[in-house]
Short mmCIF file of C-alpha atoms in Angstrom, two decimals:
data_model
loop_
_atom_site.label_atom_id
_atom_site.label_comp_id
_atom_site.label_asym_id
_atom_site.label_seq_id
_atom_site.Cartn_x
_atom_site.Cartn_y
_atom_site.Cartn_z
CA MET A 163 -11.96 -39.33 31.85
CA THR A 164 -13.52 -42.40 33.30
CA THR A 165 -16.80 -41.94 35.11
CA LEU A 166 -17.44 -44.50 37.77
CA ASP A 167 -21.00 -45.69 38.07
CA SER A 168 -21.63 -45.36 41.75
CA GLY A 169 -25.24 -46.48 41.44
CA GLU A 170 -26.44 -43.24 43.00
CA ARG A 171 -28.62 -42.33 40.05
CA ARG A 172 -30.28 -45.73 39.91
CA ARG A 173 -30.96 -45.69 43.60
CA GLY A 174 -32.34 -42.18 43.30
CA SER A 175 -34.87 -43.26 40.64
CA ASP A 176 -35.93 -46.21 42.77
CA THR A 177 -37.46 -43.94 45.39
CA ARG A 178 -41.24 -43.61 45.39
CA PRO A 179 -43.01 -40.32 45.83
CA LEU A 180 -44.83 -39.75 49.10
CA ILE A 181 -48.37 -38.41 48.82
CA THR A 182 -47.31 -35.26 50.70
CA GLU A 183 -45.05 -34.41 47.72
CA LEU A 184 -47.97 -34.77 45.28
CA ILE A 185 -51.09 -33.27 46.87
CA ASP A 186 -51.89 -31.08 49.87
CA GLU A 187 -54.74 -30.96 52.36
CA GLY A 188 -56.28 -27.88 50.73
CA THR A 189 -56.66 -29.68 47.39
CA VAL A 190 -58.24 -32.75 49.01
CA GLU A 191 -60.65 -30.54 50.98
CA SER A 192 -61.57 -28.60 47.84
CA ILE A 193 -62.28 -31.86 45.96
CA ALA A 194 -64.46 -33.05 48.86
CA GLN A 195 -66.38 -29.77 49.02
CA GLU A 196 -67.21 -29.97 45.30
CA ALA A 197 -68.33 -33.58 45.65
CA TRP A 198 -70.57 -32.66 48.59
CA ILE A 199 -72.25 -29.78 46.76
CA SER A 200 -72.88 -31.92 43.69
CA LEU A 201 -73.94 -35.17 45.35
CA VAL A 202 -75.23 -34.31 48.81
CA GLY A 203 -76.83 -30.94 48.10
CA GLU A 204 -76.13 -27.34 47.07
CA ASP A 205 -76.43 -26.09 50.64
CA GLU A 206 -74.39 -28.89 52.17
CA VAL A 207 -70.98 -27.79 53.37
CA LEU A 208 -68.09 -29.55 54.98
CA VAL A 209 -66.71 -27.51 57.86
CA PRO A 210 -62.90 -27.73 58.10
CA LEU A 211 -62.78 -28.52 61.82
CA PRO A 212 -61.69 -31.81 63.40
CA GLY A 213 -64.75 -33.55 64.77
CA GLY A 214 -62.96 -36.16 66.85
CA PRO A 215 -63.28 -39.91 66.38
CA ALA A 216 -66.50 -41.15 64.76
CA THR A 217 -68.92 -43.29 66.74
CA ASP A 218 -69.33 -46.76 65.19
CA PRO A 219 -67.03 -45.82 62.29
CA VAL A 220 -67.46 -47.04 58.73
CA SER A 221 -65.17 -46.33 55.78
CA SER A 222 -65.51 -46.27 52.02
CA TRP A 223 -62.50 -46.18 49.72
CA VAL A 224 -61.07 -46.60 46.27
CA ASP A 225 -57.54 -47.73 45.44
CA VAL A 226 -55.23 -45.82 43.11
CA VAL A 227 -52.51 -47.88 41.40
CA GLY A 228 -49.78 -46.07 39.48
CA PRO A 229 -46.68 -43.96 40.13
CA TRP A 230 -48.25 -43.47 43.57
CA THR A 231 -50.20 -46.44 44.94
CA GLY A 232 -52.62 -46.21 47.83
CA SER A 233 -56.20 -45.58 48.87
CA VAL A 234 -58.53 -42.62 49.21
CA VAL A 235 -60.51 -43.40 52.37
CA LEU A 236 -63.59 -41.63 53.74
CA THR A 237 -64.50 -42.42 57.34
CA THR A 238 -67.51 -41.34 59.35
CA GLY A 239 -70.00 -42.75 61.83
CA ARG A 240 -72.50 -45.31 60.59
CA ARG A 241 -75.43 -43.00 61.40
CA THR A 242 -73.79 -40.23 59.38
CA ALA A 243 -73.20 -42.61 56.46
CA GLU A 244 -76.93 -43.37 56.57
CA GLU A 245 -77.76 -39.64 56.62
CA LEU A 246 -75.49 -39.14 53.61
CA THR A 247 -77.28 -41.99 51.83
CA ARG A 248 -80.67 -40.36 52.46
CA ALA A 249 -79.30 -37.03 51.19
CA LEU A 250 -78.11 -38.66 47.96
CA LEU A 251 -81.33 -40.61 47.42
CA ARG A 252 -83.58 -37.62 48.29
CA GLU A 253 -87.17 -38.48 47.30
CA HIS A 254 -86.14 -42.07 46.54
CA SER A 255 -84.96 -42.62 50.11
CA PRO A 256 -86.84 -45.65 51.55
CA ALA A 257 -88.37 -45.73 55.04
CA VAL A 258 -85.83 -48.36 56.05
CA LEU A 259 -82.38 -48.20 54.51
CA GLU A 260 -80.76 -51.42 53.42
CA GLU A 261 -77.05 -52.02 54.06
CA GLU A 262 -76.71 -52.25 50.28
CA ASP A 263 -78.03 -48.69 49.87
CA VAL A 264 -75.47 -47.29 52.33
CA ALA A 265 -72.63 -49.22 50.66
CA ASP A 266 -73.73 -47.94 47.26
CA ALA A 267 -74.10 -44.27 48.25
CA PHE A 268 -71.15 -43.98 50.64
CA GLY A 269 -68.99 -45.92 48.16
CA GLU A 270 -70.00 -43.61 45.34
CA ILE A 271 -68.86 -40.56 47.33
CA ALA A 272 -65.45 -42.25 47.76
CA ASN A 273 -65.45 -42.99 44.03
CA VAL A 274 -66.03 -39.34 43.11
CA VAL A 275 -63.51 -37.98 45.64
CA GLY A 276 -60.98 -40.69 44.74
CA GLY A 277 -61.37 -40.19 40.99
CA ASN A 278 -60.62 -36.50 41.38
CA VAL A 279 -57.66 -37.15 43.70
CA LYS A 280 -56.34 -39.59 41.10
CA ALA A 281 -56.68 -36.92 38.38
CA ALA A 282 -54.49 -34.59 40.50
CA LEU A 283 -51.71 -37.20 40.83
CA PRO A 284 -49.09 -38.14 38.23
CA GLY A 285 -50.38 -40.87 35.92
CA PRO A 286 -51.14 -43.09 34.29
CA SER A 287 -52.98 -44.70 37.19
CA GLY A 288 -55.79 -47.17 37.59
CA LEU A 289 -58.76 -46.70 39.91
CA SER A 290 -60.54 -49.58 41.65
CA LEU A 291 -64.24 -49.96 42.23
CA PRO A 292 -65.29 -48.60 45.66
CA ASP A 293 -65.29 -50.77 48.75
CA VAL A 294 -67.03 -50.22 52.10
CA GLY A 295 -66.15 -51.58 55.53
CA SER A 296 -63.23 -51.23 57.93
CA ALA A 297 -60.58 -48.84 56.62
CA PRO A 298 -57.44 -50.32 55.02
CA ALA A 299 -54.45 -50.34 57.39
CA LEU A 300 -52.13 -47.34 57.37
CA ARG A 301 -48.84 -48.84 56.13
CA ASN A 302 -46.62 -45.76 56.18
CA PRO A 303 -47.52 -42.83 58.44
CA ALA A 304 -45.27 -40.53 56.33
CA ASP A 305 -47.25 -41.40 53.17
CA LEU A 306 -50.50 -39.82 54.34
CA CYS A 307 -52.50 -36.70 53.52
CA ARG A 308 -55.44 -36.45 55.89
CA VAL A 309 -58.20 -33.86 56.28
CA GLU A 310 -60.66 -33.81 59.14
CA LEU A 311 -64.00 -32.18 58.49
CA GLN A 312 -67.50 -31.98 59.89
CA TRP A 313 -70.82 -32.45 58.11
CA ARG A 314 -73.94 -31.49 60.06
CA GLY A 315 -71.74 -31.44 63.15
CA GLU A 316 -70.50 -35.01 62.70
CA PRO A 317 -66.88 -35.99 61.92
CA VAL A 318 -65.90 -36.95 58.38
CA SER A 319 -62.25 -37.69 57.63
CA ILE A 320 -60.57 -38.20 54.28
CA SER A 321 -57.23 -40.01 54.16
CA VAL A 322 -55.13 -40.31 51.05
CA GLN A 323 -52.81 -43.04 52.28
CA GLY A 324 -50.04 -45.08 50.70
CA ALA A 325 -50.49 -48.84 50.39
CA LEU A 326 -46.82 -49.69 50.77
CA PRO A 327 -44.59 -49.87 53.86
CA PRO A 328 -41.71 -47.39 54.15
CA LEU A 329 -38.60 -48.12 52.10
CA PRO A 330 -35.54 -49.15 54.13
CA ALA A 331 -33.43 -46.18 55.15
CA PRO A 332 -30.43 -45.67 52.81
CA ARG A 333 -27.22 -47.03 54.28
CA MET B 55 -85.89 -39.77 22.70
CA LYS B 56 -84.68 -42.78 24.68
CA ILE B 57 -81.61 -42.43 26.92
CA LEU B 58 -79.73 -45.44 28.36
CA ILE B 59 -77.94 -44.72 31.64
CA ALA B 60 -75.25 -47.24 32.59
CA ASP B 61 -73.72 -47.15 36.07
CA ASP B 62 -73.10 -49.92 38.59
CA SER B 63 -74.26 -47.53 41.33
CA ARG B 64 -78.05 -47.35 41.58
CA VAL B 65 -77.70 -44.13 43.57
CA MET B 66 -75.59 -42.56 40.82
CA ARG B 67 -78.10 -43.61 38.13
CA GLN B 68 -80.77 -41.76 40.10
CA ILE B 69 -78.53 -38.69 40.45
CA VAL B 70 -77.87 -38.70 36.68
CA ILE B 71 -81.62 -38.95 35.97
CA ARG B 72 -82.32 -36.13 38.46
CA THR B 73 -79.63 -33.92 36.91
CA LEU B 74 -80.98 -34.57 33.42
CA ARG B 75 -84.39 -33.34 34.61
CA GLN B 76 -82.84 -30.31 36.34
CA ALA B 77 -81.00 -29.52 33.09
CA GLY B 78 -84.34 -29.42 31.29
CA TYR B 79 -84.26 -32.86 29.68
CA ASP B 80 -87.33 -34.15 31.49
CA ASP B 81 -89.49 -35.62 28.76
CA HIS B 82 -87.32 -38.50 27.61
CA ASP B 83 -87.63 -42.23 28.16
CA ILE B 84 -84.96 -43.54 30.52
CA VAL B 85 -83.55 -47.07 30.47
CA GLU B 86 -81.05 -48.18 33.13
CA ALA B 87 -78.15 -50.63 32.87
CA GLU B 88 -76.07 -51.84 35.82
CA ASP B 89 -72.76 -52.46 34.03
CA GLY B 90 -71.16 -52.36 30.60
CA ALA B 91 -72.34 -55.83 29.60
CA ASP B 92 -75.93 -54.93 30.51
CA ALA B 93 -75.58 -51.68 28.55
CA LEU B 94 -74.27 -53.53 25.50
CA ALA B 95 -77.23 -55.92 25.61
CA LYS B 96 -79.75 -53.10 26.11
CA VAL B 97 -78.40 -51.04 23.22
CA GLY B 98 -79.42 -54.06 21.13
CA SER B 99 -82.79 -54.67 22.74
CA GLU B 100 -83.93 -51.14 23.66
CA LYS B 101 -82.43 -49.19 20.74
CA PRO B 102 -81.64 -46.03 22.73
CA ASP B 103 -80.88 -42.73 20.98
CA LEU B 104 -78.11 -41.89 23.45
CA VAL B 105 -75.97 -43.76 25.99
CA LEU B 106 -74.66 -42.04 29.14
CA SER B 107 -72.18 -44.42 30.73
CA ASP B 108 -69.90 -44.64 33.73
CA TRP B 109 -66.35 -45.71 32.93
CA ASN B 110 -65.34 -47.98 35.81
CA MET B 111 -67.87 -50.84 36.17
CA PRO B 112 -67.68 -54.57 36.92
CA ASN B 113 -68.17 -57.22 34.19
CA MET B 114 -67.50 -54.76 31.37
CA THR B 115 -66.18 -51.22 31.67
CA GLY B 116 -67.72 -48.30 29.83
CA ILE B 117 -64.83 -48.02 27.37
CA GLU B 118 -65.02 -51.76 26.63
CA CYS B 119 -68.75 -51.37 26.02
CA LEU B 120 -68.13 -48.47 23.62
CA GLN B 121 -65.42 -50.41 21.77
CA ALA B 122 -67.71 -53.46 21.49
CA LEU B 123 -70.52 -51.28 20.15
CA ARG B 124 -68.32 -49.66 17.50
CA SER B 125 -66.82 -53.06 16.55
CA SER B 126 -70.32 -54.41 16.00
CA GLY B 127 -71.20 -51.49 13.74
CA SER B 128 -73.35 -49.53 16.22
CA ALA B 129 -73.03 -45.77 15.88
CA VAL B 130 -75.29 -44.95 18.86
CA PRO B 131 -74.28 -41.56 20.35
CA PHE B 132 -72.26 -42.33 23.49
CA GLY B 133 -70.98 -40.10 26.30
CA PHE B 134 -69.22 -40.83 29.57
CA VAL B 135 -70.28 -39.68 33.05
CA THR B 136 -67.32 -40.63 35.20
CA SER B 137 -65.29 -39.63 38.23
CA GLU B 138 -62.13 -39.77 36.10
CA GLY B 139 -61.91 -36.60 34.02
CA SER B 140 -58.15 -36.33 33.42
CA PRO B 141 -56.92 -35.22 29.94
CA GLU B 142 -55.67 -38.76 29.20
CA MET B 143 -59.10 -40.26 29.96
CA ARG B 144 -60.79 -37.64 27.78
CA GLU B 145 -58.40 -38.48 24.95
CA ARG B 146 -59.06 -42.22 25.31
CA ALA B 147 -62.81 -41.56 25.33
CA ALA B 148 -62.66 -39.38 22.21
CA ASN B 149 -60.40 -41.85 20.37
CA ALA B 150 -62.90 -44.64 21.07
CA GLY B 151 -65.72 -42.58 19.60
CA ALA B 152 -67.32 -40.91 22.63
CA LEU B 153 -69.01 -37.56 21.99
CA PHE B 154 -68.18 -36.10 25.40
CA LEU B 155 -67.02 -36.89 28.91
CA ILE B 156 -68.85 -35.39 31.89
CA ALA B 157 -66.67 -35.57 35.01
CA LYS B 158 -68.22 -36.23 38.40
CA PRO B 159 -68.98 -34.13 40.37
CA PHE B 160 -71.28 -32.40 37.89
CA ASN B 161 -74.26 -30.07 37.94
CA GLU B 162 -77.08 -29.23 35.52
CA GLU B 163 -74.91 -26.64 33.70
CA THR B 164 -72.28 -29.33 33.02
CA PHE B 165 -75.01 -31.52 31.52
CA GLN B 166 -76.41 -28.68 29.42
CA GLU B 167 -72.98 -27.87 27.99
CA ALA B 168 -72.31 -31.50 27.05
CA LEU B 169 -75.79 -32.34 25.78
CA SER B 170 -76.92 -29.15 24.03
CA GLY B 171 -75.84 -30.38 20.61
CA VAL B 172 -76.80 -34.00 21.23
CA ILE B 173 -80.33 -33.97 22.65
CA ALA B 174 -82.96 -32.17 20.62
#
């Protein structure tokens, strides 16, 4: 019997996984809670309630490159990022925070959350150094796992978002 | 005992030092390095008894630093403190000669478990 190669199998393997097939909001929230307790403080909790848009938002993120490629992005208000920095520095917190301190501390939180998200995804994957600034653009709204939380009453969101645009719809 | 802490994040170096103290290791000399290349140089100049290193750093990563140390004949005890604690990373670390890998986030118990047989 002759089997015709229709190309279906090849096309099937060409599809990329969406983040929603790989990780859920509960896992991302759990990773964030553990990072907060370890880095920010034992009594510091993230409340799983949407806090609305942040005032003067700032983001920190790391990129994951592998079977799934995208970014793990933390976003909060600049004042909250400064509060987080003071919480991490504790007794070493200076009277006046430098921009460099906030980038270091807020970036390190993204590094810890992102490293643990990466460990929960299929590998092997690479992890970038953290970056701080305006959040990377959302390229594919379907390739997004987002949790909205509050810390000390202020909004903190975590987006695990794909870096690639949607694939063309199959004909 | 002298401990070299390598991490490109100054904040994380301070958190590692604080956690060492909370874990009971509070009477050791601490030397800091800001990346793998700095750590490699300071192993030569400072002669630490233990290196605690991040994995992902600019200039030279932690695993490259460890490989360079072993290639040069250094047998300094070396452990990772990194946000990447997957089984494959642990295997790579062990194969390169690391004694342990502490995954971030950590606490003082994590440090005690990893360091109990390493620090007197």
